[in-house]
Short mmCIF file of C-alpha atoms in Angstrom, two decimals:
data_model
loop_
_atom_site.label_atom_id
_atom_site.label_comp_id
_atom_site.label_asym_id
_atom_site.label_seq_id
_atom_site.Cartn_x
_atom_site.Cartn_y
_atom_site.Cartn_z
CA MET S 658 -112.29 47.64 11.72
CA GLY S 659 -110.99 44.49 10.13
CA SER S 660 -111.00 43.56 6.49
CA ILE S 661 -112.59 40.84 4.43
CA THR S 662 -110.36 37.83 4.11
CA PHE S 663 -110.90 34.94 1.77
CA SER S 664 -109.35 31.61 2.69
CA ARG S 665 -110.30 28.04 1.86
CA ARG S 666 -111.17 26.11 5.01
CA GLN S 667 -110.78 22.42 5.23
CA THR S 668 -114.14 20.75 5.54
CA LEU S 669 -114.68 18.88 8.79
CA ALA S 670 -114.45 15.13 8.61
CA GLY S 671 -117.81 13.59 7.91
CA ILE S 672 -119.25 16.95 6.95
CA GLY S 673 -122.37 15.42 5.55
CA SER S 674 -124.21 13.88 2.68
CA PHE S 675 -124.53 16.99 0.54
CA SER S 676 -121.83 17.06 -2.13
CA VAL S 677 -120.33 20.39 -3.08
CA ALA S 678 -119.20 18.90 -6.36
CA ALA S 679 -122.68 17.60 -7.10
CA ALA S 680 -124.15 21.01 -6.50
CA GLY S 681 -121.51 22.76 -8.59
CA ALA S 682 -120.90 25.14 -5.71
CA GLY S 683 -118.42 27.90 -6.36
CA ARG S 684 -118.09 27.36 -10.11
CA ALA S 685 -117.64 30.60 -11.93
CA GLY S 686 -120.81 31.35 -13.84
CA ALA S 687 -122.64 28.39 -12.28
CA ALA S 688 -125.98 30.22 -12.12
CA PRO S 689 -127.95 30.23 -15.39
CA ALA S 690 -127.41 33.50 -17.19
CA GLY S 691 -130.24 35.97 -16.77
CA LYS S 692 -132.25 33.76 -14.43
CA ARG S 693 -133.16 35.27 -11.07
CA PRO S 694 -132.08 33.12 -8.12
CA ASN S 695 -134.35 31.34 -5.68
CA VAL S 696 -133.86 32.39 -2.07
CA VAL S 697 -133.98 30.09 0.96
CA PHE S 698 -133.90 32.04 4.22
CA ILE S 699 -133.32 29.82 7.26
CA ILE S 700 -133.68 31.27 10.77
CA ALA S 701 -132.84 29.36 13.93
CA ASP S 702 -134.55 30.38 17.16
CA GLU S 703 -132.21 31.67 19.88
CA MET S 704 -129.10 29.95 18.55
CA GLY S 705 -125.96 31.21 20.25
CA TYR S 706 -123.00 32.57 18.29
CA GLY S 707 -120.90 29.50 19.09
CA ASP S 708 -123.61 26.84 18.67
CA LEU S 709 -122.30 25.72 15.28
CA SER S 710 -119.04 23.83 14.99
CA VAL S 711 -117.92 26.21 12.25
CA TYR S 712 -118.24 28.99 14.88
CA GLY S 713 -116.37 27.10 17.58
CA GLN S 714 -118.73 24.48 19.02
CA THR S 715 -116.67 21.52 20.26
CA ASP S 716 -119.23 19.44 22.18
CA TYR S 717 -120.98 18.30 19.00
CA ILE S 718 -120.75 18.92 15.26
CA THR S 719 -123.15 20.53 12.80
CA PRO S 720 -121.88 19.09 9.50
CA HIS S 721 -124.68 20.22 7.19
CA ILE S 722 -124.76 23.86 8.28
CA ASP S 723 -120.96 23.89 8.37
CA GLN S 724 -121.15 22.84 4.72
CA LEU S 725 -123.00 26.07 3.97
CA ALA S 726 -120.01 27.96 5.37
CA ALA S 727 -117.69 25.86 3.20
CA ARG S 728 -119.79 26.71 0.14
CA GLY S 729 -120.19 30.41 0.91
CA VAL S 730 -119.33 33.21 3.33
CA ARG S 731 -119.34 33.29 7.11
CA LEU S 732 -120.02 36.60 8.84
CA THR S 733 -118.18 37.20 12.11
CA GLN S 734 -119.84 40.47 13.17
CA ALA S 735 -123.53 39.82 12.55
CA TYR S 736 -126.02 41.17 15.08
CA ALA S 737 -129.67 40.67 15.88
CA ASN S 738 -131.77 43.82 16.12
CA SER S 739 -133.01 42.72 19.53
CA ALA S 740 -132.08 40.33 22.31
CA VAL S 741 -135.49 38.64 21.98
CA CYS S 742 -137.34 36.97 19.15
CA SER S 743 -140.43 38.81 17.90
CA ALA S 744 -138.78 42.23 18.13
CA SER S 745 -135.90 40.93 15.98
CA ARG S 746 -138.35 39.39 13.52
CA PHE S 747 -140.06 42.76 13.03
CA ALA S 748 -136.69 44.16 11.95
CA ILE S 749 -135.86 41.22 9.69
CA ILE S 750 -139.15 41.18 7.82
CA THR S 751 -139.46 44.98 7.43
CA GLY S 752 -135.79 45.89 7.03
CA ARG S 753 -136.31 48.65 9.60
CA TYR S 754 -135.77 49.23 13.29
CA GLN S 755 -138.57 47.40 15.07
CA TYR S 756 -139.22 50.46 17.23
CA ARG S 757 -140.92 52.13 14.28
CA LEU S 758 -143.91 49.82 14.88
CA ARG S 759 -146.01 49.48 18.01
CA GLY S 760 -145.72 45.69 17.92
CA GLY S 761 -141.95 45.99 17.82
CA LEU S 762 -141.97 47.57 21.27
CA GLU S 763 -143.15 44.28 22.75
CA GLU S 764 -140.21 42.25 23.98
CA PRO S 765 -141.55 39.88 22.79
CA ILE S 766 -145.22 39.77 21.76
CA ALA S 767 -146.83 37.43 24.26
CA GLY S 768 -150.49 37.05 23.39
CA ALA S 769 -153.34 37.77 21.02
CA SER S 770 -154.18 41.41 20.38
CA ASP S 771 -156.11 43.38 17.78
CA THR S 772 -153.33 45.95 17.41
CA LEU S 773 -150.02 44.35 18.44
CA GLY S 774 -148.70 42.82 15.26
CA LEU S 775 -147.20 43.46 11.86
CA PRO S 776 -149.63 45.70 9.92
CA PRO S 777 -150.71 43.82 6.77
CA ASP S 778 -150.18 46.90 4.60
CA HIS S 779 -146.54 47.35 5.65
CA PRO S 780 -144.08 46.25 2.93
CA THR S 781 -142.17 43.13 3.95
CA LEU S 782 -139.40 40.91 2.67
CA PRO S 783 -141.89 38.35 1.26
CA SER S 784 -144.33 40.96 -0.11
CA LEU S 785 -141.53 42.71 -1.99
CA PHE S 786 -140.35 39.41 -3.45
CA ARG S 787 -143.93 38.57 -4.42
CA LYS S 788 -144.25 41.98 -6.08
CA ALA S 789 -141.15 41.06 -8.09
CA GLY S 790 -142.87 37.92 -9.38
CA TYR S 791 -141.69 35.36 -6.82
CA ARG S 792 -143.74 32.64 -5.15
CA THR S 793 -143.38 32.94 -1.38
CA ALA S 794 -143.71 30.47 1.49
CA LEU S 795 -143.09 30.37 5.24
CA PHE S 796 -142.69 27.11 7.11
CA GLY S 797 -142.26 27.55 10.85
CA LYS S 798 -142.44 30.34 13.39
CA TRP S 799 -144.31 33.60 12.76
CA HIS S 800 -144.56 35.42 16.14
CA LEU S 801 -145.55 38.76 14.62
CA GLY S 802 -149.16 38.97 15.72
CA SER S 803 -152.20 36.74 15.93
CA LEU S 804 -155.27 36.02 13.87
CA PRO S 805 -157.60 37.40 12.72
CA LYS S 806 -155.81 40.73 12.25
CA PHE S 807 -152.29 39.52 11.53
CA GLY S 808 -150.55 36.59 9.90
CA PRO S 809 -148.07 35.40 7.27
CA THR S 810 -150.61 35.20 4.44
CA LYS S 811 -151.65 38.80 5.22
CA SER S 812 -148.03 40.00 4.98
CA GLY S 813 -146.69 38.60 1.74
CA TYR S 814 -146.54 34.81 2.01
CA ASP S 815 -148.56 32.75 -0.45
CA VAL S 816 -148.16 29.60 1.63
CA PHE S 817 -147.83 29.14 5.39
CA PHE S 818 -147.46 26.08 7.60
CA GLY S 819 -146.33 26.67 11.16
CA ASN S 820 -146.97 28.28 14.52
CA PHE S 821 -148.17 31.80 15.27
CA GLY S 822 -146.75 32.07 18.80
CA GLY S 823 -143.31 32.23 20.33
CA ALA S 824 -142.74 28.55 21.10
CA VAL S 825 -144.49 25.21 20.86
CA ASP S 826 -143.94 21.79 22.31
CA TYR S 827 -141.95 19.81 19.74
CA PHE S 828 -144.39 16.87 19.91
CA THR S 829 -147.83 18.20 20.86
CA HIS S 830 -147.29 21.48 18.94
CA LYS S 831 -149.09 23.34 21.71
CA GLY S 832 -148.08 26.65 23.18
CA LYS S 833 -149.37 25.61 26.58
CA VAL S 834 -149.61 22.33 28.47
CA GLY S 835 -153.06 20.76 28.87
CA GLU S 836 -155.33 18.26 27.21
CA LYS S 837 -157.83 20.90 26.11
CA GLU S 838 -155.22 23.37 24.89
CA PRO S 839 -155.29 23.77 21.08
CA GLU S 840 -152.28 23.09 18.89
CA ASP S 841 -150.53 26.21 17.67
CA LEU S 842 -150.19 24.73 14.20
CA TYR S 843 -151.76 26.21 11.10
CA GLU S 844 -152.07 25.65 7.39
CA GLY S 845 -152.59 29.21 6.20
CA THR S 846 -155.22 30.48 8.64
CA VAL S 847 -156.73 27.05 9.37
CA PRO S 848 -155.78 25.07 12.50
CA VAL S 849 -154.40 21.61 11.66
CA HIS S 850 -153.25 18.53 13.52
CA LYS S 851 -150.00 16.79 12.63
CA THR S 852 -148.04 14.04 14.32
CA GLY S 853 -144.28 14.25 14.54
CA TYR S 854 -141.27 16.12 15.87
CA TYR S 855 -141.75 19.74 14.85
CA THR S 856 -138.28 20.31 13.42
CA HIS S 857 -138.76 17.25 11.21
CA LEU S 858 -142.21 18.42 10.07
CA LEU S 859 -140.80 21.77 8.98
CA GLY S 860 -138.02 20.05 7.07
CA ASP S 861 -140.59 17.80 5.38
CA ARG S 862 -142.61 20.77 4.19
CA ALA S 863 -139.57 22.67 2.92
CA VAL S 864 -138.28 19.66 0.97
CA ASP S 865 -141.72 19.00 -0.52
CA TYR S 866 -142.02 22.65 -1.56
CA ILE S 867 -138.61 22.57 -3.28
CA GLU S 868 -139.35 19.29 -5.04
CA LYS S 869 -142.64 20.63 -6.41
CA ALA S 870 -141.33 24.07 -7.38
CA ALA S 871 -142.18 25.13 -10.92
CA PRO S 872 -138.94 25.64 -12.85
CA ASP S 873 -140.12 28.81 -14.59
CA VAL S 874 -141.12 30.79 -11.45
CA PRO S 875 -138.52 31.60 -8.76
CA PHE S 876 -139.37 31.20 -5.08
CA PHE S 877 -138.62 32.90 -1.79
CA LEU S 878 -138.76 30.26 0.94
CA SER S 879 -138.56 31.18 4.64
CA LEU S 880 -137.75 28.24 6.91
CA HIS S 881 -138.08 29.49 10.47
CA PHE S 882 -137.31 26.70 12.92
CA THR S 883 -138.33 26.94 16.57
CA ALA S 884 -135.16 25.00 17.41
CA PRO S 885 -133.16 25.31 19.57
CA HIS S 886 -135.70 27.29 21.64
CA TRP S 887 -137.13 25.59 24.74
CA PRO S 888 -138.86 23.28 25.66
CA TRP S 889 -135.84 21.01 25.99
CA GLU S 890 -136.93 18.06 23.86
CA GLY S 891 -134.82 16.19 21.37
CA PRO S 892 -136.32 13.90 18.71
CA GLY S 893 -136.41 10.92 21.10
CA ASP S 894 -137.79 12.79 24.11
CA GLU S 895 -141.54 12.41 23.64
CA ALA S 896 -141.82 11.02 27.18
CA VAL S 897 -140.43 14.33 28.46
CA SER S 898 -143.20 16.11 26.57
CA ARG S 899 -145.88 14.00 28.26
CA ASP S 900 -144.47 14.85 31.70
CA LEU S 901 -144.24 18.60 31.14
CA LYS S 902 -146.24 20.82 33.44
CA ASP S 903 -145.13 24.07 31.84
CA ILE S 904 -143.84 24.59 28.31
CA PHE S 905 -141.31 27.13 29.62
CA HIS S 906 -139.55 24.14 31.15
CA TYR S 907 -137.11 26.20 33.19
CA ASP S 908 -136.35 23.30 35.49
CA GLY S 909 -135.22 20.82 32.84
CA GLY S 910 -132.90 20.30 29.94
CA SER S 911 -129.20 19.59 29.65
CA LEU S 912 -126.30 20.25 27.32
CA ALA S 913 -126.82 16.78 25.87
CA THR S 914 -130.49 17.50 25.12
CA TYR S 915 -129.59 20.84 23.60
CA ALA S 916 -127.10 19.10 21.33
CA LYS S 917 -129.85 16.76 20.11
CA ILE S 918 -132.13 19.71 19.34
CA VAL S 919 -129.41 21.45 17.31
CA ALA S 920 -128.47 18.20 15.57
CA ALA S 921 -132.07 17.76 14.42
CA LEU S 922 -132.07 21.28 12.98
CA ASP S 923 -128.75 20.63 11.26
CA GLU S 924 -130.10 17.43 9.73
CA GLN S 925 -133.11 19.24 8.25
CA ALA S 926 -130.90 21.99 6.84
CA GLY S 927 -128.96 19.20 5.13
CA ARG S 928 -132.16 17.76 3.69
CA VAL S 929 -133.06 21.15 2.23
CA THR S 930 -129.69 21.62 0.55
CA ALA S 931 -129.82 18.04 -0.75
CA ALA S 932 -133.28 18.66 -2.21
CA LEU S 933 -131.99 21.74 -4.00
CA ALA S 934 -129.16 19.68 -5.48
CA ALA S 935 -131.39 16.75 -6.44
CA THR S 936 -133.82 19.05 -8.28
CA GLY S 937 -131.05 20.93 -10.10
CA GLN S 938 -131.77 24.20 -8.29
CA ALA S 939 -128.68 24.46 -6.06
CA ASP S 940 -126.64 26.43 -8.58
CA ASN S 941 -129.29 29.13 -8.76
CA THR S 942 -130.33 29.46 -5.12
CA VAL S 943 -129.17 31.95 -2.50
CA ILE S 944 -129.20 30.40 0.97
CA VAL S 945 -129.03 32.41 4.19
CA PHE S 946 -128.70 30.83 7.62
CA THR S 947 -128.85 32.93 10.78
CA SER S 948 -130.51 33.28 14.20
CA ASP S 949 -133.11 35.75 15.47
CA ASN S 950 -131.15 36.64 18.62
CA GLY S 951 -128.45 35.36 20.93
CA GLY S 952 -128.61 32.09 22.82
CA GLU S 953 -130.27 30.96 26.03
CA ARG S 954 -128.84 29.12 29.02
CA PHE S 955 -127.59 26.01 27.20
CA SER S 956 -126.15 27.95 24.25
CA LYS S 957 -122.50 28.54 23.62
CA THR S 958 -121.92 32.25 23.13
CA TRP S 959 -118.11 32.14 23.43
CA PRO S 960 -116.06 34.28 22.99
CA PHE S 961 -118.80 36.66 24.16
CA SER S 962 -120.60 37.07 27.47
CA GLY S 963 -124.31 37.50 28.01
CA GLN S 964 -127.35 35.75 26.58
CA LYS S 965 -130.93 36.31 25.43
CA THR S 966 -132.57 39.46 26.93
CA GLU S 967 -129.16 41.10 27.45
CA LEU S 968 -127.48 43.67 25.22
CA LEU S 969 -124.09 42.19 26.00
CA GLU S 970 -122.60 40.67 22.84
CA GLY S 971 -123.81 37.16 23.68
CA GLY S 972 -127.42 38.35 23.63
CA ILE S 973 -127.24 40.01 20.21
CA ARG S 974 -124.28 38.52 18.26
CA VAL S 975 -125.47 35.71 15.98
CA PRO S 976 -124.12 33.28 13.38
CA ALA S 977 -124.79 34.20 9.75
CA LEU S 978 -123.89 32.29 6.59
CA VAL S 979 -124.66 33.10 2.95
CA VAL S 980 -124.32 30.84 -0.10
CA TRP S 981 -124.64 32.02 -3.69
CA PRO S 982 -122.89 29.65 -6.12
CA GLY S 983 -120.82 31.35 -8.76
CA ARG S 984 -121.03 34.71 -7.01
CA ILE S 985 -119.83 34.32 -3.40
CA SER S 986 -116.40 32.75 -2.97
CA PRO S 987 -116.57 29.40 -1.13
CA GLY S 988 -115.01 29.31 2.33
CA SER S 989 -114.82 33.09 2.64
CA VAL S 990 -115.09 35.21 5.78
CA CYS S 991 -116.66 38.67 6.02
CA THR S 992 -115.97 41.00 8.94
CA GLN S 993 -118.50 43.67 7.96
CA VAL S 994 -120.71 44.66 10.89
CA ALA S 995 -124.22 43.51 9.95
CA ALA S 996 -127.71 43.49 11.48
CA GLY S 997 -130.94 41.56 10.99
CA MET S 998 -132.57 44.50 9.22
CA ASP S 999 -129.85 44.25 6.53
CA TRP S 1000 -131.30 41.06 5.07
CA LEU S 1001 -134.17 42.86 3.33
CA PRO S 1002 -132.06 45.27 1.22
CA THR S 1003 -129.37 42.61 0.73
CA LEU S 1004 -131.66 39.87 -0.56
CA LEU S 1005 -133.62 42.29 -2.71
CA ALA S 1006 -130.32 43.33 -4.27
CA THR S 1007 -129.72 39.75 -5.41
CA ILE S 1008 -132.75 40.11 -7.71
CA ASP S 1009 -132.10 43.74 -8.67
CA ALA S 1010 -135.02 44.96 -6.57
CA ALA S 1011 -135.16 47.57 -3.81
CA PRO S 1012 -137.12 48.46 -0.65
CA ASP S 1013 -140.36 50.39 -0.95
CA PRO S 1014 -139.31 54.09 -1.12
CA ALA S 1015 -142.18 55.03 1.19
CA TYR S 1016 -140.69 52.74 3.85
CA PRO S 1017 -136.92 53.18 3.43
CA SER S 1018 -134.82 50.48 5.04
CA ASP S 1019 -132.70 51.27 8.08
CA GLY S 1020 -130.51 48.37 6.98
CA MET S 1021 -127.51 48.16 4.71
CA ASN S 1022 -127.09 46.26 1.46
CA LEU S 1023 -124.37 43.78 2.41
CA LEU S 1024 -123.99 42.31 -1.05
CA PRO S 1025 -120.82 44.20 -2.09
CA ALA S 1026 -119.09 43.07 1.11
CA LEU S 1027 -120.35 39.48 0.76
CA LEU S 1028 -119.09 39.34 -2.82
CA GLY S 1029 -115.69 40.70 -1.81
CA GLN S 1030 -116.20 43.81 -3.93
CA ALA S 1031 -115.99 46.31 -1.08
CA ALA S 1032 -113.97 46.54 2.10
CA PRO S 1033 -115.88 46.70 5.38
CA HIS S 1034 -116.72 50.17 6.57
CA ASP S 1035 -117.73 51.56 9.92
CA ARG S 1036 -121.38 51.85 10.77
CA THR S 1037 -123.45 52.67 13.81
CA LEU S 1038 -126.17 50.36 15.20
CA PHE S 1039 -128.57 51.01 18.07
CA TRP S 1040 -130.46 48.90 20.59
CA ARG S 1041 -132.72 49.42 23.55
CA TYR S 1042 -134.43 46.92 25.81
CA LYS S 1043 -136.87 47.80 28.55
CA ALA S 1044 -135.78 45.12 31.03
CA ASN S 1045 -133.06 46.65 33.23
CA ARG S 1046 -133.39 49.84 31.14
CA GLN S 1047 -130.73 48.66 28.72
CA ARG S 1048 -129.41 50.64 25.79
CA ALA S 1049 -126.46 50.09 23.47
CA VAL S 1050 -124.61 51.60 20.51
CA ARG S 1051 -122.04 49.87 18.32
CA SER S 1052 -120.03 52.42 16.34
CA GLY S 1053 -116.85 51.28 14.66
CA ASP S 1054 -115.00 49.19 17.22
CA TRP S 1055 -116.64 51.01 20.13
CA LYS S 1056 -119.70 49.99 22.09
CA TYR S 1057 -121.61 52.02 24.62
CA LEU S 1058 -123.73 49.94 26.99
CA LYS S 1059 -126.05 51.09 29.77
CA ILE S 1060 -127.70 48.68 32.21
CA ASN S 1061 -129.93 50.46 34.73
CA ASP S 1062 -127.70 53.31 35.95
CA ASN S 1063 -124.40 51.61 35.06
CA GLU S 1064 -122.56 52.87 31.99
CA PHE S 1065 -119.84 51.06 30.08
CA LEU S 1066 -117.60 51.76 27.12
CA PHE S 1067 -115.90 48.82 25.42
CA ASN S 1068 -113.69 48.19 22.42
CA VAL S 1069 -115.54 45.03 21.42
CA VAL S 1070 -113.01 44.04 18.76
CA VAL S 1071 -110.16 43.92 21.26
CA ASP S 1072 -112.23 43.09 24.35
CA THR S 1073 -114.77 40.56 23.10
CA ARG S 1074 -115.77 39.58 26.65
CA GLU S 1075 -116.70 43.19 27.52
CA ARG S 1076 -114.64 43.22 30.68
CA ALA S 1077 -112.52 46.38 30.39
CA ASN S 1078 -114.72 49.43 30.96
CA LEU S 1079 -112.96 52.32 29.20
CA ALA S 1080 -115.54 54.98 30.09
CA GLU S 1081 -113.27 56.98 32.41
CA ARG S 1082 -110.32 56.80 30.00
CA ASN S 1083 -112.37 57.95 27.01
CA PRO S 1084 -114.96 60.44 28.29
CA ASP S 1085 -115.32 62.16 24.92
CA MET S 1086 -116.22 58.90 23.15
CA LEU S 1087 -118.64 58.03 25.95
CA LYS S 1088 -120.32 61.42 25.62
CA HIS S 1089 -120.48 61.14 21.84
CA LEU S 1090 -122.11 57.69 21.82
CA LYS S 1091 -124.62 58.70 24.46
CA SER S 1092 -125.53 61.71 22.35
CA VAL S 1093 -125.99 59.76 19.11
CA TRP S 1094 -128.12 57.19 20.94
CA ASP S 1095 -130.35 59.98 22.29
CA THR S 1096 -130.73 61.46 18.82
CA TRP S 1097 -131.59 58.07 17.31
CA ASN S 1098 -134.03 57.25 20.10
CA LYS S 1099 -136.03 60.43 19.48
CA GLY S 1100 -136.83 59.11 16.01
CA MET S 1101 -138.33 55.87 17.35
CA LEU S 1102 -141.66 55.20 19.07
CA PRO S 1103 -141.24 55.78 22.80
CA ILE S 1104 -141.27 52.95 25.31
CA ARG S 1105 -144.36 53.68 27.37
CA GLY S 1106 -145.71 52.29 30.57
CA ASP S 1107 -147.83 49.85 28.58
CA SER S 1108 -144.90 48.58 26.52
CA TYR S 1109 -143.61 45.08 27.17
CA SER S 1110 -147.16 44.14 28.09
CA HIS S 1111 -150.20 43.24 26.02
CA LYS S 1112 -152.45 44.66 28.74
CA VAL S 1113 -152.93 48.03 27.09
CA THR S 1114 -155.98 50.23 26.98
CA PRO S 1115 -158.09 50.31 23.82
CA GLN S 1116 -157.27 54.01 23.38
CA HIS S 1117 -153.52 53.36 23.55
CA GLN S 1118 -153.92 50.53 21.06
CA ALA S 1119 -155.81 52.76 18.65
CA ASP S 1120 -153.34 55.64 18.97
CA HIS S 1121 -150.31 53.44 18.35
CA TYR S 1122 -151.91 51.55 15.50
CA ARG S 1123 -152.81 54.79 13.68
CA ALA S 1124 -149.28 56.08 14.19
CA GLU S 1125 -147.63 53.03 12.71
CA GLN S 1126 -149.76 53.19 9.53
CA THR S 1127 -148.05 56.43 8.50
CA PRO S 1128 -144.68 56.05 6.70
CA ASP S 1129 -141.80 58.06 8.08
#
């Protein structure tokens, strides 16, 4: 394993309108003494590891998100819990392997169901913050189950504006094409109609929330963009939206369009950080930026191979940045292996809170590593994905990967492209990682014949739903 290194990076030319000096970023003791920080948790949708210029993108720049890296810490070994979105979001919001819940077996959830969703009584990142006295809000993508059984306001958020499903058209805000199709856009549990590019609308709501925040009550704000997920529509591409015949839009798009989608997201991230500075809240706000899983076909995943739906590094390695003025050293780099389920214990630690003991987190509190107070240490992470019967283990520098009947063993620190299969040279390590995966898998809900499909029998639904109500 590597070690944490702290080095000041030169900010890219034209890095954006948000002034580090104005925000007081990095000043020792910048946060007001004894005051709990606000938290802004930004998630991009299917952003590849190399889709930000601070992570190596050269076709375009992302000045505002790069500024977050300049103000805080950049993680180089952050993973998603799944290679698809809703499964990863189960892990992020619960701090646990998604396979502990029936809905987490869906890869991803793809329709309304009475049982496939995040149980409202399960402790979550927002519900635990609310229990600690925080106001909570989600603007953007939910994708953890449909009304009337499931929803953000049933799982810890006081305020919600966004979409319930996996993707929406950026202009019509529909999950399907057709004049009579309803918009997948809600204010709480009420359908609403709004005009505008979706990424911009989410930025508007986040900025308004920050500007109206009461100074005496801290907030936990989730900003979950659908960008840069398909359909391939930049802010000026409304004509493309009108011509769409299928929101999946597999036959369209381009690298140039993808760049416009990412640029729009970057701009809104800049507006959020500027709003924090303008309202005097930047010094006392923790900001996290990451992605739910690896990138799709237009993403840059270099130096890794693979993409969404694959357990190769490109499908599960994600960008991750954390800012905490006065606590995290600006321009620092952290090599600790991390996972999406780590955000719950880590963010709770920033407010001296902890996970619900009845639902212990499978994640790790990253805060000591992010603060430079602890060297990285080895850990073991597990994945499985029904398509192509994939399974994977990352343990130390080693990774075991199985795709159908093909087995691989890689040193992913040395061989980032996963090209040199060392299985025959290291049979003992291969055997060991297969064994620990089998042991871990026995503790998770099994993948059944009805998994990865919302066409399940009522009896199966009832059985799984009862099982997931019982804490481990």
